[in-house]
Every structure is written in structure tokens, then in C-alpha cells.
Amino acid sequence: SLAISCSFPIKTSKRKIILPAQIKAFDEYGNIWFPFKNYFSPFYESIVLIGEWRKGKVAWEKGGKVTIDPNISCRLCEPAVAELEDGRLLMICRGDNGAFPDKPGYKWVSISDDGGYNWTKPQPLTFDDGTKLFSPSSCSHLFRSWRTGKLYWIANVLKQNPVGNRPRYPLIIAEIDEDKLAVKRKSMLVIDDRMPGEPELVQLSNFRCYQDRATGDLVMIMARYGECKDDWRRSPLYLYRVHLD
């Protein structure tokens, strides 16, 4: 399956369309690979689809895959992609420590200098001071503000090690240091967090967003699944607006 719930396509300076995607890995017998018998998820690898207009239609190619040792991360999926100022592509992948919660739960960084056809070995995403950045197995988003020119990242960032998908709060936005390929710790802003009295399973994830063409503000839409104690699936859509400067 190439489809992911949080795919934000981009157009590069070379007029290519980059569509983040993921694929399931297969074992030696051609079956979908489940590295851990008691864990629900198969092993995913991240890729991008590369599109270009040719003769009135989009022609697609598959880029190289980004993979990892399953004993380090249960899967590598839901990639977020952005073009750096120097033209390289930055990918931040969702990791997962759900099968071994004693190990750290990270997001993983990979770089392509050829437009998405080949990618570097993934490394843990860190803060710009070199310290660890813990994040649950959840989606994230990269975007460059047309108003400020800065590269931003939206994600769940924790003070402690996660356990698989949880907890999915708080939800933050932060600047990316494009030289260090790291998150600027002092730039972090909490968009939303679990409120007092809310269930521990509330999740602030699977959002959609865009930049307001008039103001440059980030406009985000998100359901706060799990906020209702009677039925975790019930949540209205909330509208968030973040002023970027």
C-alpha cells in the first residue's frame, strides 16, 4: 500500500512533484513481513513518488526506499518531505518502538541530494543542541513558510520516552536548523496539549493544514480523538491558527 494518512506533496525548485509514500516489506516467501509475532503492524519502508509533467500529463517514477533495522525501529513510515535551501530533500519518518518500549522512540532523518532517487541511512532526529528528541509513532509535517522563509516542523514531541503510538500529546511546531538538520529547541511552540481531566488516550495527531494566502498564518484542522470519555471516536473538528514571524 502506497497510501498514507498524512501525505503532504511538494513541488521542488526543479519543478518536480514529490509525493511521500510508504510500502510494506515482504519476507523471503513473498508474504507481507511481520517481524514481531505479537505486534500488530507489518514492517513499513518509506519512499517518495517523483512526478513530472510530460506531454500534458504527469509521469511518475518511484524513488529509492528508506529502510532501517527492525530491531532499532519496528517500522519507518509516514514520511514528511521538504526541500532545503541548498536544493537537497529532507525526509523525517515516523518510527516505532512499540514492540520494544525499553528502546528509544524517535523520528528518523534521511537526505537525498538527487531529487529523491537515493537517500542516506536514516539517523535519529535531534534538537539543535545535540540532545535526544523523543516522539511517539505518529505523523509529522514539514513546510516552508512563504511569509518568513523558515522551515517548520509539526509533530508530537515528548519529555519522556514513548510507548509505540502513545502519548500523542503535546502537539508542537518548531523551526528546523537547515545546517544541523535538527529541531531548534528554543523555537518550540505548543499548539495543543492534553487538558486537565481529559483521558490519557486523547490524541493530537492526523491533522490537516495550509498557509493562509492573505496573512501567512498556519491554519490547522484537527479532531481531538479520545477527548470524549463515552466514545473515543467522537470529536468535533477544531480550527487552529498559528501566527508565524
mmCIF file of C-alpha atoms in Angstrom:
data_model
loop_
_atom_site.group_PDB
_atom_site.id
_atom_site.type_symbol
_atom_site.label_atom_id
_atom_site.label_comp_id
_atom_site.label_asym_id
_atom_site.label_seq_id
_atom_site.Cartn_x
_atom_site.Cartn_y
_atom_site.Cartn_z
ATOM 1 C CA SER A 1 0.000 0.000 0.000
ATOM 2 C CA LEU A 2 1.434 3.354 -1.073
ATOM 3 C CA ALA A 3 -1.263 5.383 0.653
ATOM 4 C CA ILE A 4 -0.650 7.110 3.974
ATOM 5 C CA SER A 5 -2.969 9.246 6.065
ATOM 6 C CA CYS A 6 -0.580 12.196 6.313
ATOM 7 C CA SER A 7 0.969 12.717 2.887
ATOM 8 C CA PHE A 8 1.762 16.343 2.026
ATOM 9 C CA PRO A 9 3.111 16.581 -1.569
ATOM 10 C CA ILE A 10 5.551 19.344 -2.519
ATOM 11 C CA LYS A 11 6.806 20.938 -5.733
ATOM 12 C CA THR A 12 10.576 21.383 -5.913
ATOM 13 C CA SER A 13 12.636 24.166 -7.449
ATOM 14 C CA LYS A 14 13.270 21.798 -10.368
ATOM 15 C CA ARG A 15 9.500 21.619 -10.971
ATOM 16 C CA LYS A 16 9.197 18.036 -9.784
ATOM 17 C CA ILE A 17 6.285 16.767 -7.697
ATOM 18 C CA ILE A 18 7.392 14.825 -4.616
ATOM 19 C CA LEU A 19 4.681 12.632 -3.108
ATOM 20 C CA PRO A 20 5.619 10.992 0.236
ATOM 21 C CA ALA A 21 4.514 7.356 0.463
ATOM 22 C CA GLN A 22 5.253 4.058 2.190
ATOM 23 C CA ILE A 23 5.449 0.409 1.205
ATOM 24 C CA LYS A 24 5.096 -2.859 3.091
ATOM 25 C CA ALA A 25 8.121 -5.132 3.157
ATOM 26 C CA PHE A 26 7.874 -8.791 2.116
ATOM 27 C CA ASP A 27 9.573 -11.859 3.522
ATOM 28 C CA GLU A 28 11.500 -14.468 1.542
ATOM 29 C CA TYR A 29 8.249 -16.252 0.678
ATOM 30 C CA GLY A 30 6.573 -13.194 -0.794
ATOM 31 C CA ASN A 31 4.308 -12.592 2.190
ATOM 32 C CA ILE A 32 3.836 -9.293 3.987
ATOM 33 C CA TRP A 33 6.531 -9.239 6.648
ATOM 34 C CA PHE A 34 5.610 -9.074 10.340
ATOM 35 C CA PRO A 35 8.985 -9.055 12.167
ATOM 36 C CA PHE A 36 7.329 -9.407 15.579
ATOM 37 C CA LYS A 37 4.694 -12.115 16.047
ATOM 38 C CA ASN A 38 2.877 -10.338 18.849
ATOM 39 C CA TYR A 39 2.913 -6.872 17.281
ATOM 40 C CA PHE A 40 0.053 -5.650 15.107
ATOM 41 C CA SER A 41 1.996 -3.809 12.406
ATOM 42 C CA PRO A 42 3.860 -5.150 9.388
ATOM 43 C CA PHE A 43 7.241 -3.637 8.557
ATOM 44 C CA TYR A 44 6.959 -0.443 6.515
ATOM 45 C CA GLU A 45 9.589 1.396 4.494
ATOM 46 C CA SER A 46 9.399 4.992 3.298
ATOM 47 C CA ILE A 47 9.660 6.182 -0.304
ATOM 48 C CA VAL A 48 8.611 9.100 -2.470
ATOM 49 C CA LEU A 49 6.909 9.139 -5.842
ATOM 50 C CA ILE A 50 8.510 11.610 -8.244
ATOM 51 C CA GLY A 51 6.203 13.267 -10.754
ATOM 52 C CA GLU A 52 6.873 15.453 -13.779
ATOM 53 C CA TRP A 53 4.629 16.973 -16.436
ATOM 54 C CA ARG A 54 5.289 15.337 -19.801
ATOM 55 C CA LYS A 55 3.112 15.880 -22.862
ATOM 56 C CA GLY A 56 0.121 17.112 -20.916
ATOM 57 C CA LYS A 57 0.138 14.539 -18.132
ATOM 58 C CA VAL A 58 2.095 13.611 -15.028
ATOM 59 C CA ALA A 59 4.656 10.828 -15.441
ATOM 60 C CA TRP A 60 5.566 9.102 -12.180
ATOM 61 C CA GLU A 61 8.737 7.368 -11.016
ATOM 62 C CA LYS A 62 9.471 5.625 -7.733
ATOM 63 C CA GLY A 63 12.336 6.942 -5.646
ATOM 64 C CA GLY A 64 14.666 4.824 -3.548
ATOM 65 C CA LYS A 65 13.354 3.420 -0.299
ATOM 66 C CA VAL A 66 14.415 4.461 3.190
ATOM 67 C CA THR A 67 14.623 1.459 5.491
ATOM 68 C CA ILE A 68 16.010 0.531 8.899
ATOM 69 C CA ASP A 69 16.926 -2.458 11.044
ATOM 70 C CA PRO A 70 13.579 -3.639 12.548
ATOM 71 C CA ASN A 71 15.338 -4.205 15.868
ATOM 72 C CA ILE A 72 16.001 -0.450 16.031
ATOM 73 C CA SER A 73 12.586 0.730 14.850
ATOM 74 C CA CYS A 74 9.560 -1.533 14.248
ATOM 75 C CA ARG A 75 8.802 0.367 11.045
ATOM 76 C CA LEU A 76 9.693 3.519 9.127
ATOM 77 C CA CYS A 77 6.603 5.149 7.677
ATOM 78 C CA GLU A 78 4.538 8.301 7.016
ATOM 79 C CA PRO A 79 7.479 10.363 5.719
ATOM 80 C CA ALA A 80 7.349 14.162 5.738
ATOM 81 C CA VAL A 81 9.439 15.782 2.999
ATOM 82 C CA ALA A 82 10.694 19.309 2.317
ATOM 83 C CA GLU A 83 13.251 20.941 0.051
ATOM 84 C CA LEU A 84 16.177 22.538 1.859
ATOM 85 C CA GLU A 85 17.613 25.897 0.834
ATOM 86 C CA ASP A 86 20.535 24.137 -0.869
ATOM 87 C CA GLY A 87 18.190 22.012 -3.024
ATOM 88 C CA ARG A 88 18.539 18.734 -1.144
ATOM 89 C CA LEU A 89 15.453 16.922 0.087
ATOM 90 C CA LEU A 90 14.904 16.366 3.802
ATOM 91 C CA MET A 91 12.763 13.427 4.935
ATOM 92 C CA ILE A 92 11.543 12.913 8.500
ATOM 93 C CA CYS A 93 10.000 9.465 9.055
ATOM 94 C CA ARG A 94 7.701 8.104 11.720
ATOM 95 C CA GLY A 95 9.489 5.458 13.783
ATOM 96 C CA ASP A 96 8.052 2.966 16.271
ATOM 97 C CA ASN A 97 9.301 1.320 19.473
ATOM 98 C CA GLY A 98 6.005 -0.432 20.254
ATOM 99 C CA ALA A 99 7.479 -3.942 20.125
ATOM 100 C CA PHE A 100 10.325 -2.976 22.469
ATOM 101 C CA PRO A 101 9.297 0.047 24.601
ATOM 102 C CA ASP A 102 12.540 -0.105 26.575
ATOM 103 C CA LYS A 103 14.294 1.221 23.462
ATOM 104 C CA PRO A 104 14.002 4.896 22.445
ATOM 105 C CA GLY A 105 11.176 6.150 20.249
ATOM 106 C CA TYR A 106 12.459 8.613 17.659
ATOM 107 C CA LYS A 107 11.660 10.306 14.396
ATOM 108 C CA TRP A 108 14.241 9.460 11.728
ATOM 109 C CA VAL A 109 16.029 11.758 9.260
ATOM 110 C CA SER A 110 17.252 10.969 5.757
ATOM 111 C CA ILE A 111 18.635 13.210 2.998
ATOM 112 C CA SER A 112 18.545 12.987 -0.797
ATOM 113 C CA ASP A 113 20.841 15.079 -2.988
ATOM 114 C CA ASP A 114 19.465 13.746 -6.288
ATOM 115 C CA GLY A 115 15.798 14.658 -6.048
ATOM 116 C CA GLY A 116 14.537 11.609 -4.163
ATOM 117 C CA TYR A 117 16.078 8.751 -6.135
ATOM 118 C CA ASN A 118 18.592 7.865 -3.428
ATOM 119 C CA TRP A 119 18.536 8.508 0.313
ATOM 120 C CA THR A 120 21.050 8.428 3.148
ATOM 121 C CA LYS A 121 20.907 5.944 6.004
ATOM 122 C CA PRO A 122 18.311 7.266 8.488
ATOM 123 C CA GLN A 123 19.544 8.833 11.707
ATOM 124 C CA PRO A 124 17.594 9.901 14.821
ATOM 125 C CA LEU A 125 16.218 13.434 14.656
ATOM 126 C CA THR A 126 17.670 15.526 17.494
ATOM 127 C CA PHE A 127 17.490 19.014 18.919
ATOM 128 C CA ASP A 128 19.996 21.590 17.684
ATOM 129 C CA ASP A 129 21.975 21.249 20.932
ATOM 130 C CA GLY A 130 22.530 17.564 20.145
ATOM 131 C CA THR A 131 20.170 16.189 22.789
ATOM 132 C CA LYS A 132 17.678 13.395 22.155
ATOM 133 C CA LEU A 133 14.210 14.142 20.820
ATOM 134 C CA PHE A 134 11.516 11.675 21.858
ATOM 135 C CA SER A 135 8.448 11.300 19.677
ATOM 136 C CA PRO A 136 5.705 8.657 19.520
ATOM 137 C CA SER A 137 4.815 6.672 16.435
ATOM 138 C CA SER A 138 2.705 9.397 14.824
ATOM 139 C CA CYS A 139 2.725 11.525 11.700
ATOM 140 C CA SER A 140 4.518 14.843 11.301
ATOM 141 C CA HIS A 141 4.636 17.631 8.733
ATOM 142 C CA LEU A 142 7.341 19.823 7.208
ATOM 143 C CA PHE A 143 6.615 23.081 5.412
ATOM 144 C CA ARG A 144 8.365 26.293 4.430
ATOM 145 C CA SER A 145 6.551 29.491 5.273
ATOM 146 C CA TRP A 146 6.205 31.808 2.303
ATOM 147 C CA ARG A 147 5.969 34.668 4.811
ATOM 148 C CA THR A 148 9.113 34.037 6.891
ATOM 149 C CA GLY A 149 11.100 31.763 4.578
ATOM 150 C CA LYS A 150 11.780 29.444 7.522
ATOM 151 C CA LEU A 151 11.325 25.669 7.515
ATOM 152 C CA TYR A 152 8.895 24.427 10.171
ATOM 153 C CA TRP A 153 8.021 21.016 11.600
ATOM 154 C CA ILE A 154 4.759 19.990 13.295
ATOM 155 C CA ALA A 155 4.831 16.860 15.463
ATOM 156 C CA ASN A 156 4.233 15.263 18.841
ATOM 157 C CA VAL A 157 7.370 15.855 20.927
ATOM 158 C CA LEU A 158 7.671 14.349 24.413
ATOM 159 C CA LYS A 159 9.776 14.906 27.522
ATOM 160 C CA GLN A 160 9.977 11.154 28.113
ATOM 161 C CA ASN A 161 10.327 8.018 26.012
ATOM 162 C CA PRO A 162 7.070 6.991 24.271
ATOM 163 C CA VAL A 163 5.497 3.555 24.130
ATOM 164 C CA GLY A 164 4.651 2.916 20.489
ATOM 165 C CA ASN A 165 1.899 5.296 19.370
ATOM 166 C CA ARG A 166 1.416 6.904 22.786
ATOM 167 C CA PRO A 167 1.153 9.519 24.097
ATOM 168 C CA ARG A 168 0.168 11.714 21.177
ATOM 169 C CA TYR A 169 0.407 14.994 23.035
ATOM 170 C CA PRO A 170 1.545 17.698 23.148
ATOM 171 C CA LEU A 171 1.491 18.827 19.514
ATOM 172 C CA ILE A 172 4.215 21.365 18.774
ATOM 173 C CA ILE A 173 5.565 23.488 15.944
ATOM 174 C CA ALA A 174 9.264 24.320 15.705
ATOM 175 C CA GLU A 175 11.849 25.630 13.279
ATOM 176 C CA ILE A 176 14.315 23.303 11.566
ATOM 177 C CA ASP A 177 18.008 24.217 11.577
ATOM 178 C CA GLU A 178 18.882 23.517 7.945
ATOM 179 C CA ASP A 179 22.619 23.323 8.606
ATOM 180 C CA LYS A 180 22.411 20.916 11.544
ATOM 181 C CA LEU A 181 19.266 19.157 10.232
ATOM 182 C CA ALA A 182 17.874 19.403 13.735
ATOM 183 C CA VAL A 183 14.975 20.964 15.624
ATOM 184 C CA LYS A 184 15.616 24.376 17.164
ATOM 185 C CA ARG A 185 14.682 23.707 20.766
ATOM 186 C CA LYS A 186 14.100 27.358 21.713
ATOM 187 C CA SER A 187 11.691 27.814 18.799
ATOM 188 C CA MET A 188 9.220 25.167 20.005
ATOM 189 C CA LEU A 189 5.646 26.318 20.485
ATOM 190 C CA VAL A 190 2.881 24.094 21.873
ATOM 191 C CA ILE A 191 -0.154 24.173 19.578
ATOM 192 C CA ASP A 192 -2.289 21.962 21.822
ATOM 193 C CA ASP A 193 -1.897 19.623 24.784
ATOM 194 C CA ARG A 194 -3.942 17.251 26.889
ATOM 195 C CA MET A 195 -6.158 19.267 29.203
ATOM 196 C CA PRO A 196 -6.704 18.556 32.937
ATOM 197 C CA GLY A 197 -9.252 15.778 33.379
ATOM 198 C CA GLU A 198 -9.018 14.542 29.793
ATOM 199 C CA PRO A 199 -8.407 10.818 29.150
ATOM 200 C CA GLU A 200 -4.801 9.724 28.766
ATOM 201 C CA LEU A 201 -5.657 8.302 25.341
ATOM 202 C CA VAL A 202 -6.536 11.681 23.823
ATOM 203 C CA GLN A 203 -4.536 12.098 20.631
ATOM 204 C CA LEU A 204 -3.487 15.291 18.903
ATOM 205 C CA SER A 205 -2.480 13.915 15.550
ATOM 206 C CA ASN A 206 -3.656 13.249 11.982
ATOM 207 C CA PHE A 207 -4.198 16.939 11.329
ATOM 208 C CA ARG A 208 -4.515 18.863 8.063
ATOM 209 C CA CYS A 209 -3.139 22.343 7.495
ATOM 210 C CA TYR A 210 -2.454 25.094 4.993
ATOM 211 C CA GLN A 211 -0.951 28.577 4.866
ATOM 212 C CA ASP A 212 -3.396 31.479 4.771
ATOM 213 C CA ARG A 213 -2.677 33.278 1.490
ATOM 214 C CA ALA A 214 -3.641 36.647 2.936
ATOM 215 C CA THR A 215 -1.758 36.573 6.251
ATOM 216 C CA GLY A 216 0.785 33.749 6.023
ATOM 217 C CA ASP A 217 -0.642 32.213 9.193
ATOM 218 C CA LEU A 218 -0.663 28.454 9.591
ATOM 219 C CA VAL A 219 -4.250 27.208 9.644
ATOM 220 C CA MET A 220 -4.709 23.695 11.023
ATOM 221 C CA ILE A 221 -7.770 21.456 11.322
ATOM 222 C CA MET A 222 -7.741 18.524 13.740
ATOM 223 C CA ALA A 223 -10.103 16.196 15.594
ATOM 224 C CA ARG A 224 -9.061 15.539 19.193
ATOM 225 C CA TYR A 225 -9.795 11.816 19.188
ATOM 226 C CA GLY A 226 -10.166 10.367 22.662
ATOM 227 C CA GLU A 227 -11.282 13.581 24.354
ATOM 228 C CA CYS A 228 -14.792 12.163 24.862
ATOM 229 C CA LYS A 229 -14.814 9.606 27.699
ATOM 230 C CA ASP A 230 -18.007 7.936 26.424
ATOM 231 C CA ASP A 231 -16.773 7.284 22.879
ATOM 232 C CA TRP A 232 -13.162 7.945 21.855
ATOM 233 C CA ARG A 233 -14.213 8.293 18.195
ATOM 234 C CA ARG A 234 -16.410 11.328 18.863
ATOM 235 C CA SER A 235 -14.747 14.684 18.393
ATOM 236 C CA PRO A 236 -15.594 17.842 16.510
ATOM 237 C CA LEU A 237 -13.046 19.354 14.153
ATOM 238 C CA TYR A 238 -11.079 22.123 15.813
ATOM 239 C CA LEU A 239 -9.598 25.044 13.914
ATOM 240 C CA TYR A 240 -6.187 26.338 14.999
ATOM 241 C CA ARG A 241 -4.398 29.419 13.719
ATOM 242 C CA VAL A 242 -0.668 29.989 14.343
ATOM 243 C CA HIS A 243 0.944 33.324 13.516
ATOM 244 C CA LEU A 244 4.447 32.841 12.109
ATOM 245 C CA ASP A 245 7.110 35.520 12.472
#
